[in-house]
PDB file of C-alpha atoms in Angstrom:
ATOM      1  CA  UNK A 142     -18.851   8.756  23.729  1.00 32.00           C
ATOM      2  CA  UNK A 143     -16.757   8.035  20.596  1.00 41.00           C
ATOM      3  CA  UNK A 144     -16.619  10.881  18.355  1.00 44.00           C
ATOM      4  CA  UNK A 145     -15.749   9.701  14.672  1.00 46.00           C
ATOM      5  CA  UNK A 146     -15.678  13.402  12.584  1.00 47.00           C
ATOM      6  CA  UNK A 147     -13.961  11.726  10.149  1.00 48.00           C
ATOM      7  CA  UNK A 148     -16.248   9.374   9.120  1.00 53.00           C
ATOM      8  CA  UNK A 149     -19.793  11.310   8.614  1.00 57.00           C
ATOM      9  CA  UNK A 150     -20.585  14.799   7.230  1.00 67.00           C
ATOM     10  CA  UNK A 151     -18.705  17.325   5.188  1.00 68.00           C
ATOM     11  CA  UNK A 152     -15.149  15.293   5.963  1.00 71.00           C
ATOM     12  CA  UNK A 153     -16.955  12.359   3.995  1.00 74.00           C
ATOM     13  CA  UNK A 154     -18.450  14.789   1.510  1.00 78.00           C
ATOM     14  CA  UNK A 155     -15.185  16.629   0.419  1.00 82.00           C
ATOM     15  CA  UNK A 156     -13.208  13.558   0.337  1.00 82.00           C
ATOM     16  CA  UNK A 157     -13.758  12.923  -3.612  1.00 85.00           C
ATOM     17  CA  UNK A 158     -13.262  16.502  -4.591  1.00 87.00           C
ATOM     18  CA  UNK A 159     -10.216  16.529  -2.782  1.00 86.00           C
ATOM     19  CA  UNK A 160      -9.269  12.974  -4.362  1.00 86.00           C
ATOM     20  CA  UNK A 161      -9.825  14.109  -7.915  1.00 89.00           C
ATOM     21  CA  UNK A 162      -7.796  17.668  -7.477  1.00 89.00           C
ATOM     22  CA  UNK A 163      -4.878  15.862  -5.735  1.00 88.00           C
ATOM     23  CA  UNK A 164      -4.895  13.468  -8.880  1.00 89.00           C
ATOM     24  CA  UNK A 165      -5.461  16.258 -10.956  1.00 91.00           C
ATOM     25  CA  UNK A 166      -3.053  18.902  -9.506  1.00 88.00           C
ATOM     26  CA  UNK A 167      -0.325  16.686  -7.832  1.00 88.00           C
ATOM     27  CA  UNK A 168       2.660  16.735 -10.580  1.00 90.00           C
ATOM     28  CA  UNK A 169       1.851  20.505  -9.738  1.00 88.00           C
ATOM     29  CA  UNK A 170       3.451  19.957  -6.827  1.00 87.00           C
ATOM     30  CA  UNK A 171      -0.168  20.423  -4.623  1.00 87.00           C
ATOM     31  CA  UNK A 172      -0.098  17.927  -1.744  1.00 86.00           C
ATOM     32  CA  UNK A 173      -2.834  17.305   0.150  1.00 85.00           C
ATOM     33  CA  UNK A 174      -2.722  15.048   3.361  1.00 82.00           C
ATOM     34  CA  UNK A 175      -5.938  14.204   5.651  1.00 81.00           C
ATOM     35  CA  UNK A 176      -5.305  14.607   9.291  1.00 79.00           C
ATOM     36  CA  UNK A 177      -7.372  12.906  11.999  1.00 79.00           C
ATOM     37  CA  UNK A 178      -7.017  12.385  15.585  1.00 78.00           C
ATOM     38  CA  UNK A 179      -8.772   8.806  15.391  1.00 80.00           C
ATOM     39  CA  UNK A 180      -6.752   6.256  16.256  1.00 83.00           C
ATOM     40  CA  UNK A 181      -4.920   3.917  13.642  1.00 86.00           C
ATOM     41  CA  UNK A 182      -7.397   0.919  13.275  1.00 88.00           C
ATOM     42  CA  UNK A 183     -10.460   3.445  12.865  1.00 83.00           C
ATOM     43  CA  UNK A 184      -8.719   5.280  10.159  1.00 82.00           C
ATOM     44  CA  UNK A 185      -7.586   1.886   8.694  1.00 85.00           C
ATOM     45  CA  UNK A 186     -11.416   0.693   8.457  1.00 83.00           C
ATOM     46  CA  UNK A 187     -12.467   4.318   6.862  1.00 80.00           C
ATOM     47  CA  UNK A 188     -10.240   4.038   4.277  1.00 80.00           C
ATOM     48  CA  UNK A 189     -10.967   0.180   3.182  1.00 82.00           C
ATOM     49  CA  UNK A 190     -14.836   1.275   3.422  1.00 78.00           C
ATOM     50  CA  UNK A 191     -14.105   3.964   0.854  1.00 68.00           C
ATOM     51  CA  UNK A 192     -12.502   4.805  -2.172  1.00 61.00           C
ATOM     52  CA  UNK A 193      -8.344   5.347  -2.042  1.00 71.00           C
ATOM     53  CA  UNK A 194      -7.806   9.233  -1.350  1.00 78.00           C
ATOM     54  CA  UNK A 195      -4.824   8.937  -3.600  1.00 82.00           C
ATOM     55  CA  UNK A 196      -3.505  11.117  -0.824  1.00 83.00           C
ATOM     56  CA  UNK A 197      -1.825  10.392   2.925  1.00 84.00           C
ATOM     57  CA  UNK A 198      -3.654  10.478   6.036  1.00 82.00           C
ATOM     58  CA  UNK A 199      -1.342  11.538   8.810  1.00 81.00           C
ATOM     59  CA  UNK A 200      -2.523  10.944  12.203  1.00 82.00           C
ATOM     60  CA  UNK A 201      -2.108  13.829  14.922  1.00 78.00           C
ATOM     61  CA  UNK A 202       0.014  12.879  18.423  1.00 75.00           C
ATOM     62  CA  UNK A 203      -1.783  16.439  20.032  1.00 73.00           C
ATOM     63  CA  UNK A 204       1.740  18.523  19.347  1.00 75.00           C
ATOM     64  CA  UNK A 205       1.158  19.188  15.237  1.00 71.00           C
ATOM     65  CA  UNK A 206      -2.260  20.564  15.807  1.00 70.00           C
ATOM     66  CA  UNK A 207      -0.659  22.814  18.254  1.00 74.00           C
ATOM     67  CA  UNK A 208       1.805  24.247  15.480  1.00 75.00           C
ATOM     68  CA  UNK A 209      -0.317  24.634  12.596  1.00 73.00           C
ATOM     69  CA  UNK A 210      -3.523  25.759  15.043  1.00 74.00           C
ATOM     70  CA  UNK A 211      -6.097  23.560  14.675  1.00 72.00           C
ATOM     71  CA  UNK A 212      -8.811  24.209  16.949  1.00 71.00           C
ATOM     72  CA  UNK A 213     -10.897  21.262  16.357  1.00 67.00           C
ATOM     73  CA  UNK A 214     -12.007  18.352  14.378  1.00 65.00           C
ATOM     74  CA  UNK A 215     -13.346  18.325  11.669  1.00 61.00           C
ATOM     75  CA  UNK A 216     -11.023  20.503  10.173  1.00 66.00           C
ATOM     76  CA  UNK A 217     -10.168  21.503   7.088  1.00 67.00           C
ATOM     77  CA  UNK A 218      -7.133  24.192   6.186  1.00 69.00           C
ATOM     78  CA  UNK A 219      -4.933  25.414   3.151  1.00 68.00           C
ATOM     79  CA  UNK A 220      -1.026  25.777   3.936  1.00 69.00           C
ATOM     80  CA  UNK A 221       0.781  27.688   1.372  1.00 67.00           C
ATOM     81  CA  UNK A 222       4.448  26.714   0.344  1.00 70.00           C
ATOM     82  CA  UNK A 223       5.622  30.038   1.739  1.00 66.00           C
TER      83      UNK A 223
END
């Protein structure tokens, strides 16, 4: 079993809004980077199936998730600068 979290549900849904306030925002200094665990040539067929994030889409070796304490995908977070 394949799980894609990435590509269905509320990830897909927040995607624009996301888009637009990282165009909006980003000479702000927000950054926003998607995070996945899929592997490079699913996340490379998302993205040409949708429209540019504007933002980058890092993709997780299992040690980053560890850090920052993600406990599962989908995911989404807020880091602070602080």
């Amino acid at each position: 079993h394949r799980r894609l979290p990435h590509l269905v549900g509320p990830c897909n849904a927040e995607v624009p809004e996301l888009a637009a306030r990282f165009e909006k925002e980003e000479s702000k200094g927000l950054v926003i980077i998607g995070v996945t665990d899929e592997k490079q040539d699913v996340v490379d067929k998302w993205v040409a199936s949708k429209k540019k994030t504007g933002y980058p889409i890092a993709i997780l070796n299992g040690e980053l998730e560890k850090v920052l304490g993600v406990p599962h995908f989908p995911f989404s977070g807020v880091i602070g600068p602080d």
